[in-house]
Amino acid sequence: MNHTLPGAPYFHYGDPGLMVEGLSLAALAQEHGTPLYVYSKAAMQGALAAYQAGFAGRKAQICYAMKANSSLAVLQVFARAGCGFDIVSGGELARVRAAGGDMQKVIFSGVGKTRLEMRDALAAGIGCFNVESEPEIEVLNAVAVSMGLRAPISIRVNPNVDPKTHPYISTGLKGNKFGIAHERTLATYQHAATLPGLRIVGIDCHIGSQITEEAPYLDALDRMLDLVQAIEATGIALEHIDFGGGLGIQYYDEVPPAADALWAKLLQKIDARSLEKHTLMIEPGRSLVGNAGVCITEVLYLKPGEQKNFCIVDAAMNDLPRPAMYQAYHAIVPLQPSTASAVHTVYDVVGPVCESGDWIGRDRALAAQPGQQLAVMSAGAYCMSMASNYNTRGRAAEVLVDGDKATVIRARESLSELFRGECLAD
Ligand SMILES: *Cc1c(COP(=O)(O)O)cnc(C)c1O
């Protein structure tokens, strides 16, 4: 690899091979088995600190988009650092509660909130519902009225901006299912303001994920600020402007804008329009956790072929779904660096699942040997939280490292857990 290792400096090569903070990944794999997720607490705190630096001296709230990695101990790291949470389901609300998060700092996004989820979130006293459609406004109003409450809302605007990322993770284009069209927003606010079960508190957008350029952000912000001024001109006050998440990370050689530098530019635009009295909110997910984790896997078999050589490992698409879902790239590196003279062969790195889509990396030059361990880098976001039990594979264990201390934050899923809730029909 001739660019920096994703996850550096928290993941780095040392005497015992690849390390996370002060610990050897090989030693962790030896103790806990593979596939194994290993996270660096300092990497999470470091990523958060960049956002906090960008907002220094401003009224701001960072809401971690927890679908990126919703393991309880990960949520706890962010809750203790003062973060709120962007949730997308009643299940995620329960996780925030279990992790000790502050309900007032919870915002609830998603196009398909059920009445039951709305009731639970209202009863919990969350900070804001990010409403994504006109019919949802009516339902939320009715649910709140039935409980004698007013639901705090923000309308998610679809600004029709191309984030220049993979189509499956673009969310702010006209053809996407998310948000309310830019042209409909003002009328929707005016209608919402007449409903007795709602209290307007903000405006939000979220244009996509793994965004590595600043231009889409700057364009979307201009469109949002136009709307803020148009809405406030009608006498509807907004307390906060929520700018969503989506900042990209380095998987290969991408160089996304740094959070603090990007925010300096965005804040300039806000100040230029004298809108600085609003609380600023953001919903970062991937950029807080993606490069704070790796997945360690062991080589099971090498299978040379006429067209392709396969390196079959013990992690699969049920553990690392991003390549199968969006042809995503993860760096794959050996825990013990291979010597310059070692023979490298080009492999497709694949898992044991019975699908041709079960690949983790394509055309990777490795000096692989059965029994050798590899680290799949940038596995902190959208990996464990998307993991499944396909092929009746238990989900991997997770370890959180803090300096030279390792804590198992999720036990490896056992076979009996895989059958839980099932029974034979007669
Ligand atoms: C997924 C999501 C985010 C986080 O996106 P990242 O790319 O992980 O930063 C933020 N807001 C909403 C509404 C989302 O759906």
Coordinates of C-alpha atoms and ligand atoms in Angstrom, one line a residue, residues 51 63 65 67-68 86 88 109-110 130 132 156 171 178 204-206 208-211 217 244-248 283-287 381-382, ligand 1:
Y51 CA -16.2 18.1 14.9
C63 CA -26.0 13.7 17.2
A65 CA -26.1 8.6 13.6
K67 CA -27.0 3.1 12.7
A68 CA -23.3 3.2 11.6
D86 CA -29.8 10.4 15.5
V88 CA -34.0 5.6 12.8
S109 CA -35.1 10.3 11.3
G110 CA -36.5 7.8 8.8
N130 CA -37.1 14.7 11.6
E132 CA -39.8 13.0 6.0
R156 CA -36.2 17.1 6.3
T171 CA -30.2 10.5 -0.4
F178 CA -35.9 10.8 1.6
D204 CA -32.8 19.4 8.5
C205 CA -31.2 17.7 5.5
H206 CA -28.9 14.8 4.8
G208 CA -25.8 11.2 1.3
S209 CA -23.0 9.2 2.7
Q210 CA -19.3 8.8 2.1
I211 CA -19.1 12.3 0.6
Y217 CA -22.2 20.4 1.2
G244 CA -27.1 15.8 8.5
G245 CA -24.1 13.6 8.3
G246 CA -22.4 12.0 5.4
L247 CA -18.8 13.1 5.6
G248 CA -16.6 10.4 4.0
E283 CA -25.6 13.8 12.4
P284 CA -22.3 12.2 11.5
G285 CA -22.1 8.4 11.5
R286 CA -19.4 6.8 9.4
S287 CA -16.9 9.6 10.0
A381 CA -19.1 1.7 10.4
Y382 CA -21.9 -0.2 8.7
Ligands
LIG1 C1 -27.3 7.5 7.8 C2 -27.7 8.8 8.2 C3 -26.8 9.7 8.7 C4 -25.3 9.3 8.9 O1 -24.7 9.2 7.7 P1 -23.1 9.0 7.6 O2 -22.8 8.9 6.2 O3 -22.8 7.7 8.3 O4 -22.4 10.1 8.3 C5 -27.2 10.9 9.2 N1 -28.5 11.3 9.0 C6 -29.4 10.5 8.5 C7 -30.8 10.9 8.4 C8 -29.1 9.2 8.1 O5 -30.0 8.4 7.6

